[in-house]
mmCIF file of C-alpha atoms in Angstrom:
data_model
loop_
_atom_site.group_PDB
_atom_site.id
_atom_site.type_symbol
_atom_site.label_atom_id
_atom_site.label_comp_id
_atom_site.label_asym_id
_atom_site.label_seq_id
_atom_site.Cartn_x
_atom_site.Cartn_y
_atom_site.Cartn_z
ATOM 1 C CA MET I 883 -22.323 8.042 -9.634
ATOM 2 C CA LYS I 884 -19.325 10.153 -8.818
ATOM 3 C CA THR I 885 -15.958 8.617 -9.487
ATOM 4 C CA VAL I 886 -13.678 7.377 -6.741
ATOM 5 C CA LYS I 887 -11.067 10.103 -6.992
ATOM 6 C CA LEU I 888 -8.077 11.091 -4.973
ATOM 7 C CA LYS I 889 -9.170 14.299 -3.222
ATOM 8 C CA LEU I 890 -6.483 15.055 -0.716
ATOM 9 C CA LEU I 891 -5.955 17.996 1.559
ATOM 10 C CA ILE I 892 -2.282 18.880 1.254
ATOM 11 C CA GLY I 893 -0.609 19.757 4.518
ATOM 12 C CA LEU I 894 2.659 18.979 6.241
ATOM 13 C CA LEU I 895 1.887 16.655 9.162
ATOM 14 C CA LEU I 896 4.799 14.243 9.047
ATOM 15 C CA LEU I 897 5.633 11.581 11.573
ATOM 16 C CA MET I 898 9.114 12.789 12.452
ATOM 17 C CA VAL I 899 10.154 9.593 14.199
ATOM 18 C CA PHE I 900 11.311 8.066 10.900
ATOM 19 C CA PRO I 901 13.399 10.040 8.379
ATOM 20 C CA ILE I 902 12.163 9.241 4.885
ATOM 21 C CA THR I 903 15.573 10.155 3.464
ATOM 22 C CA THR I 904 16.950 6.832 4.698
ATOM 23 C CA PHE I 905 14.404 4.819 2.737
ATOM 24 C CA SER I 906 16.075 2.969 -0.103
ATOM 25 C CA GLN I 907 15.137 0.637 -2.894
ATOM 26 C CA THR I 908 16.312 -0.400 -6.313
ATOM 27 C CA GLU I 909 14.349 2.220 -8.225
ATOM 28 C CA ASP I 910 16.118 5.299 -9.575
ATOM 29 C CA VAL I 911 13.479 7.538 -8.030
ATOM 30 C CA GLN I 912 12.620 6.655 -4.455
ATOM 31 C CA PRO I 913 8.986 6.995 -3.363
ATOM 32 C CA LYS I 914 8.649 9.145 -0.285
ATOM 33 C CA TYR I 915 4.873 9.159 -0.020
ATOM 34 C CA ILE I 916 2.213 6.512 -0.533
ATOM 35 C CA THR I 917 -1.426 7.451 -1.034
ATOM 36 C CA VAL I 918 -4.083 4.849 -0.289
ATOM 37 C CA THR I 919 -7.642 5.464 -1.431
ATOM 38 C CA THR I 920 -10.240 3.003 -0.171
ATOM 39 C CA GLY I 921 -13.169 2.980 -2.551
ATOM 40 C CA HIS I 922 -16.284 0.837 -2.652
ATOM 41 C CA TRP I 923 -18.128 -1.069 -5.330
ATOM 42 C CA ASN I 924 -21.542 0.141 -6.423
ATOM 43 C CA MET I 925 -23.529 -2.825 -5.169
ATOM 44 C CA ASN I 926 -26.575 -1.693 -7.148
ATOM 45 C CA TYR I 927 -24.763 -1.947 -10.476
ATOM 46 C CA GLU I 928 -26.575 -4.807 -12.205
ATOM 47 C CA ASN I 929 -24.325 -5.081 -15.276
ATOM 48 C CA PHE I 930 -21.043 -5.689 -13.482
ATOM 49 C CA ASP I 931 -18.551 -7.701 -15.480
ATOM 50 C CA LYS I 932 -15.005 -8.067 -14.172
ATOM 51 C CA GLY I 933 -13.472 -8.256 -17.633
ATOM 52 C CA LYS I 934 -15.253 -5.097 -18.784
ATOM 53 C CA TRP I 935 -14.300 -3.315 -15.551
ATOM 54 C CA ILE I 936 -10.629 -4.184 -16.041
ATOM 55 C CA ALA I 937 -10.802 -3.070 -19.683
ATOM 56 C CA THR I 938 -12.370 0.239 -18.688
ATOM 57 C CA GLU I 939 -9.834 0.933 -15.965
ATOM 58 C CA LYS I 940 -6.948 -0.253 -18.160
ATOM 59 C CA GLU I 941 -7.866 2.370 -20.728
ATOM 60 C CA PHE I 942 -7.495 5.025 -18.030
ATOM 61 C CA LEU I 943 -4.236 3.425 -16.875
ATOM 62 C CA GLU I 944 -2.720 3.509 -20.364
ATOM 63 C CA LYS I 945 -3.939 6.960 -21.360
ATOM 64 C CA VAL I 946 -3.508 8.797 -18.063
ATOM 65 C CA VAL I 947 -1.716 7.017 -15.205
ATOM 66 C CA LYS I 948 1.209 5.591 -17.174
ATOM 67 C CA LYS I 949 1.751 8.930 -18.910
ATOM 68 C CA ASN I 950 1.666 10.876 -15.647
ATOM 69 C CA GLU I 951 5.317 11.454 -14.769
ATOM 70 C CA PHE I 952 4.469 12.412 -11.191
ATOM 71 C CA ILE I 953 2.978 8.996 -10.365
ATOM 72 C CA LEU I 954 5.824 6.556 -9.743
ATOM 73 C CA LYS I 955 3.726 3.463 -9.178
ATOM 74 C CA SER I 956 0.047 2.633 -9.183
ATOM 75 C CA LEU I 957 -1.607 -0.544 -7.909
ATOM 76 C CA VAL I 958 -5.153 -1.794 -7.432
ATOM 77 C CA PHE I 959 -6.365 -4.389 -4.925
ATOM 78 C CA THR I 960 -9.686 -6.063 -4.255
ATOM 79 C CA HIS I 961 -11.138 -7.544 -1.075
ATOM 80 C CA ARG I 962 -10.130 -11.100 -0.167
ATOM 81 C CA PHE I 963 -10.652 -11.296 3.609
ATOM 82 C CA THR I 964 -11.582 -7.966 5.194
ATOM 83 C CA PRO I 965 -14.587 -6.713 7.206
ATOM 84 C CA ASP I 966 -15.970 -5.029 4.073
ATOM 85 C CA ASN I 967 -16.405 -7.002 0.860
ATOM 86 C CA THR I 968 -17.125 -3.813 -1.122
ATOM 87 C CA GLU I 969 -13.581 -2.493 -0.677
ATOM 88 C CA ILE I 970 -11.369 -1.695 -3.624
ATOM 89 C CA ILE I 971 -7.974 -0.186 -2.853
ATOM 90 C CA PHE I 972 -6.064 2.257 -5.089
ATOM 91 C CA VAL I 973 -2.402 2.829 -4.167
ATOM 92 C CA SER I 974 -0.010 5.345 -5.731
ATOM 93 C CA THR I 975 3.538 6.380 -4.844
ATOM 94 C CA TYR I 976 5.232 9.756 -5.286
ATOM 95 C CA ALA I 977 8.746 11.199 -5.117
ATOM 96 C CA SER I 978 7.677 14.242 -3.083
ATOM 97 C CA TRP I 979 4.768 15.822 -1.242
ATOM 98 C CA GLU I 980 4.419 18.420 -3.982
ATOM 99 C CA ASP I 981 4.122 15.704 -6.636
ATOM 100 C CA ILE I 982 0.822 14.531 -5.156
ATOM 101 C CA ASP I 983 -0.783 17.823 -6.135
ATOM 102 C CA LYS I 984 1.113 17.993 -9.437
ATOM 103 C CA ALA I 985 -0.074 14.501 -10.338
ATOM 104 C CA SER I 986 -3.689 15.548 -9.914
ATOM 105 C CA GLU I 987 -3.207 18.538 -12.205
ATOM 106 C CA ARG I 988 -1.320 16.475 -14.782
ATOM 107 C CA SER I 989 -4.047 13.819 -14.808
ATOM 108 C CA GLY I 990 -6.576 16.513 -15.623
ATOM 109 C CA GLU I 991 -4.489 17.557 -18.620
ATOM 110 C CA LEU I 992 -4.006 13.979 -19.814
ATOM 111 C CA ILE I 993 -7.723 13.254 -19.528
ATOM 112 C CA LYS I 994 -8.538 16.103 -21.897
ATOM 113 C CA GLU I 995 -5.801 14.962 -24.278
ATOM 114 C CA ALA I 996 -7.085 11.367 -24.272
ATOM 115 C CA TRP I 997 -10.739 12.343 -24.673
ATOM 116 C CA PRO I 998 -10.715 15.739 -26.423
ATOM 117 C CA ASP I 999 -14.378 15.450 -27.356
ATOM 118 C CA LYS I 1000 -16.422 16.564 -24.353
ATOM 119 C CA ASP I 1001 -19.336 14.221 -25.043
ATOM 120 C CA LYS I 1002 -17.110 11.162 -25.492
ATOM 121 C CA ARG I 1003 -15.206 12.091 -22.332
ATOM 122 C CA LYS I 1004 -18.466 12.346 -20.415
ATOM 123 C CA GLU I 1005 -19.625 9.014 -21.830
ATOM 124 C CA TYR I 1006 -16.395 7.241 -20.838
ATOM 125 C CA PHE I 1007 -16.418 8.505 -17.273
ATOM 126 C CA LYS I 1008 -20.089 7.712 -16.875
ATOM 127 C CA GLU I 1009 -19.245 4.116 -17.741
ATOM 128 C CA LYS I 1010 -16.161 4.132 -15.479
ATOM 129 C CA ASP I 1011 -17.887 5.765 -12.520
ATOM 130 C CA ALA I 1012 -20.846 3.391 -12.618
ATOM 131 C CA TYR I 1013 -18.767 0.662 -10.979
ATOM 132 C CA TYR I 1014 -18.194 2.639 -7.773
ATOM 133 C CA ALA I 1015 -20.114 4.078 -4.864
ATOM 134 C CA ALA I 1016 -19.603 7.760 -4.097
ATOM 135 C CA THR I 1017 -17.975 7.195 -0.699
ATOM 136 C CA HIS I 1018 -14.243 6.752 -0.247
ATOM 137 C CA SER I 1019 -11.450 7.555 2.223
ATOM 138 C CA ASP I 1020 -7.830 8.656 1.804
ATOM 139 C CA GLU I 1021 -4.663 8.061 3.783
ATOM 140 C CA ILE I 1022 -1.068 9.124 3.130
ATOM 141 C CA TYR I 1023 1.895 7.159 4.463
ATOM 142 C CA VAL I 1024 5.673 7.515 4.498
ATOM 143 C CA PRO I 1025 7.944 4.498 3.964
ATOM 144 C CA ILE I 1026 9.862 3.225 6.977
ATOM 145 C CA PRO I 1027 13.419 1.961 6.346
ATOM 146 C CA GLY I 1028 13.476 -1.753 5.690
ATOM 147 C CA MET I 1029 11.785 -3.488 2.817
ATOM 148 C CA LYS I 1030 11.880 -6.539 0.583
ATOM 149 C CA PRO I 1031 11.003 -5.188 -2.870
ATOM 150 C CA PHE I 1032 8.403 -7.175 -4.762
ATOM 151 C CA PRO I 1033 9.301 -7.542 -8.463
ATOM 152 C CA PRO I 1034 6.595 -6.788 -11.059
ATOM 153 C CA SER I 1035 4.310 -9.740 -11.723
ATOM 154 C CA ASP I 1036 1.583 -10.464 -14.266
ATOM 155 C CA LYS I 1037 -0.079 -12.909 -11.862
ATOM 156 C CA GLU I 1038 -2.484 -12.245 -9.025
ATOM 157 C CA THR I 1039 -0.757 -12.186 -5.648
ATOM 158 C CA ILE I 1040 -1.963 -12.084 -2.065
ATOM 159 C CA TRP I 1041 -1.210 -8.988 0.022
ATOM 160 C CA LEU I 1042 -1.556 -9.243 3.803
ATOM 161 C CA VAL I 1043 -1.868 -5.815 5.402
ATOM 162 C CA VAL I 1044 -1.267 -5.687 9.167
ATOM 163 C CA LYS I 1045 -2.390 -2.396 10.672
ATOM 164 C CA GLY I 1046 -0.785 -1.819 14.068
ATOM 165 C CA HIS I 1047 -0.131 1.202 16.243
ATOM 166 C CA PHE I 1048 2.985 2.848 17.619
ATOM 167 C CA ALA I 1049 3.250 3.370 21.378
ATOM 168 C CA PHE I 1050 5.981 6.086 21.341
ATOM 169 C CA PRO I 1051 7.826 4.902 24.499
ATOM 170 C CA GLU I 1052 9.754 7.519 26.481
ATOM 171 C CA ASP I 1053 12.790 5.232 26.664
ATOM 172 C CA GLY I 1054 12.716 4.527 22.922
ATOM 173 C CA SER I 1055 14.578 6.128 20.033
ATOM 174 C CA LYS I 1056 14.549 6.160 16.249
ATOM 175 C CA GLU I 1057 18.014 4.631 16.200
ATOM 176 C CA GLU I 1058 17.055 1.700 18.425
ATOM 177 C CA PHE I 1059 13.842 0.969 16.537
ATOM 178 C CA GLU I 1060 15.587 1.045 13.165
ATOM 179 C CA ALA I 1061 18.368 -1.232 14.446
ATOM 180 C CA LEU I 1062 15.875 -3.753 15.851
ATOM 181 C CA SER I 1063 13.760 -3.609 12.709
ATOM 182 C CA LYS I 1064 16.753 -4.074 10.431
ATOM 183 C CA GLU I 1065 18.023 -7.071 12.393
ATOM 184 C CA TYR I 1066 14.624 -8.762 12.154
ATOM 185 C CA ILE I 1067 14.135 -7.987 8.461
ATOM 186 C CA ASP I 1068 17.653 -9.112 7.529
ATOM 187 C CA ASN I 1069 17.422 -12.395 9.394
ATOM 188 C CA VAL I 1070 13.744 -13.331 9.175
ATOM 189 C CA ILE I 1071 11.813 -11.457 6.469
ATOM 190 C CA ASN I 1072 14.534 -11.515 3.816
ATOM 191 C CA LYS I 1073 15.357 -15.172 4.476
ATOM 192 C CA ASN I 1074 11.731 -16.306 4.389
ATOM 193 C CA GLU I 1075 11.344 -17.600 0.855
ATOM 194 C CA LEU I 1076 7.542 -17.516 1.124
ATOM 195 C CA ILE I 1077 7.535 -13.736 1.616
ATOM 196 C CA LYS I 1078 7.954 -12.286 -1.871
ATOM 197 C CA GLY I 1079 7.693 -8.671 -0.756
ATOM 198 C CA PHE I 1080 7.611 -6.687 2.465
ATOM 199 C CA TYR I 1081 6.966 -2.999 3.175
ATOM 200 C CA GLN I 1082 6.593 -0.809 6.265
ATOM 201 C CA HIS I 1083 4.666 2.474 6.347
ATOM 202 C CA ALA I 1084 4.002 5.131 8.960
ATOM 203 C CA HIS I 1085 1.267 7.755 9.128
ATOM 204 C CA ALA I 1086 1.774 11.052 7.312
ATOM 205 C CA TRP I 1087 -1.811 12.242 6.824
ATOM 206 C CA GLY I 1088 -5.042 10.622 7.883
ATOM 207 C CA SER I 1089 -7.244 9.704 10.804
ATOM 208 C CA ASP I 1090 -4.689 8.160 13.191
ATOM 209 C CA LYS I 1091 -1.105 9.369 13.685
ATOM 210 C CA THR I 1092 -0.154 6.122 15.472
ATOM 211 C CA ASP I 1093 -0.724 4.015 12.354
ATOM 212 C CA TYR I 1094 2.010 1.481 11.576
ATOM 213 C CA VAL I 1095 1.347 -0.632 8.493
ATOM 214 C CA ARG I 1096 3.215 -3.776 7.457
ATOM 215 C CA VAL I 1097 2.556 -5.370 4.079
ATOM 216 C CA TYR I 1098 3.479 -8.969 3.215
ATOM 217 C CA VAL I 1099 3.276 -10.220 -0.381
ATOM 218 C CA VAL I 1100 2.879 -13.950 -1.024
ATOM 219 C CA ASP I 1101 1.978 -16.097 -4.018
ATOM 220 C CA SER I 1102 -1.038 -17.860 -2.540
ATOM 221 C CA MET I 1103 -3.336 -18.250 0.437
ATOM 222 C CA GLY I 1104 -1.517 -21.504 1.193
ATOM 223 C CA ASP I 1105 1.771 -19.636 1.513
ATOM 224 C CA LEU I 1106 0.061 -17.116 3.757
ATOM 225 C CA ASP I 1107 -0.788 -19.929 6.169
ATOM 226 C CA ASN I 1108 2.853 -21.007 6.326
ATOM 227 C CA ILE I 1109 4.822 -17.743 6.549
ATOM 228 C CA GLY I 1110 4.330 -17.535 10.311
ATOM 229 C CA LYS I 1111 5.716 -21.014 10.884
ATOM 230 C CA ARG I 1112 8.717 -20.338 8.645
ATOM 231 C CA SER I 1113 9.384 -16.969 10.300
ATOM 232 C CA THR I 1114 9.339 -18.610 13.728
ATOM 233 C CA GLU I 1115 11.935 -21.136 12.549
ATOM 234 C CA LEU I 1116 14.177 -18.360 11.195
ATOM 235 C CA PHE I 1117 13.687 -16.315 14.368
ATOM 236 C CA LYS I 1118 14.905 -19.198 16.508
ATOM 237 C CA GLU I 1119 17.814 -19.844 14.157
ATOM 238 C CA HIS I 1120 19.098 -16.288 14.465
ATOM 239 C CA TRP I 1121 18.358 -15.885 18.170
ATOM 240 C CA SER I 1122 19.253 -19.418 19.202
ATOM 241 C CA ASP I 1123 19.574 -18.406 22.859
ATOM 242 C CA GLU I 1124 16.155 -18.156 24.521
ATOM 243 C CA ALA I 1125 17.232 -15.330 26.804
ATOM 244 C CA LYS I 1126 18.333 -13.248 23.803
ATOM 245 C CA ARG I 1127 15.030 -13.969 22.032
ATOM 246 C CA LYS I 1128 13.124 -12.694 25.039
ATOM 247 C CA GLU I 1129 15.364 -9.634 25.295
ATOM 248 C CA PHE I 1130 14.832 -8.774 21.635
ATOM 249 C CA GLY I 1131 11.079 -9.295 21.914
ATOM 250 C CA LYS I 1132 10.854 -7.077 24.984
ATOM 251 C CA LYS I 1133 12.747 -4.257 23.270
ATOM 252 C CA MET I 1134 10.657 -4.460 20.122
ATOM 253 C CA ARG I 1135 7.266 -4.751 21.839
ATOM 254 C CA LYS I 1136 7.649 -1.478 23.703
ATOM 255 C CA TYR I 1137 7.265 0.411 20.410
ATOM 256 C CA PHE I 1138 3.756 -0.930 19.806
ATOM 257 C CA THR I 1139 0.422 -0.903 21.613
ATOM 258 C CA GLY I 1140 -0.135 -4.589 20.875
ATOM 259 C CA LYS I 1141 -3.397 -3.913 19.050
ATOM 260 C CA HIS I 1142 -3.567 -4.705 15.337
ATOM 261 C CA GLY I 1143 -5.916 -5.722 12.547
ATOM 262 C CA ASP I 1144 -5.319 -8.024 9.578
ATOM 263 C CA TYR I 1145 -6.612 -7.414 6.060
ATOM 264 C CA ILE I 1146 -6.062 -9.606 3.004
ATOM 265 C CA TYR I 1147 -6.302 -8.284 -0.543
ATOM 266 C CA THR I 1148 -5.783 -9.677 -4.039
ATOM 267 C CA SER I 1149 -3.753 -7.703 -6.550
ATOM 268 C CA VAL I 1150 -5.109 -6.761 -9.981
ATOM 269 C CA PRO I 1151 -1.938 -7.117 -12.102
ATOM 270 C CA GLU I 1152 -3.611 -5.774 -15.259
ATOM 271 C CA LEU I 1153 -4.032 -2.402 -13.541
ATOM 272 C CA THR I 1154 -0.474 -1.951 -12.312
ATOM 273 C CA LYS I 1155 1.945 0.775 -13.326
#
């Protein structure tokens, strides 16, 4: 089987509605691009063992990914509740568009350094690739201002991914959207103790330029059931006047089509950079 690799066509098709220069976080180097590769398990692999899979991938993480200076972060997620139980998600972040290509080249160099013997290198990747089907898909996103950084954790966490779509209203503006988003994040997301992390992403390269992705990180499925209730309480606390709540909702809704899909994944903390 061929490995699930990041094979990206590099081109400049940015969603100009949101300036990535305003994205901020606590890291010294700010990620400006997020690559998401959706791979699939090889369902015909009879010798699958989760512990051995993690050990195999961790070897690659230690010898290649962690030593690759162009990859800021790397995360792996497995299916929890999605339409496709074969999904396995690989996420990486980069400081620039150019670094995506540089990271691929650097990984090639590190692979040869880690496995200088051609036969041993071939043997390792045969073992690694056996876990995956040949098919995969790639998307590239840009961060949208407003986030609740999730601190590193050695425990499995639940990641709810809400995939919505921008409507691009004629009477809308970047400034208004960012102001509305910030007010909501400051007074609802950041005050919701059940939400351990929150991120917003917009399309940069992929199949749908209207993509708007929100990611919520929680400790457990039980917390996932309760974040909506808690957010509603905080929403009503901040907008205590019903008329103002309706006004805010009307302004915010015009930026979206109203259509969305929900996907739940489990993190693999052992495979995190």
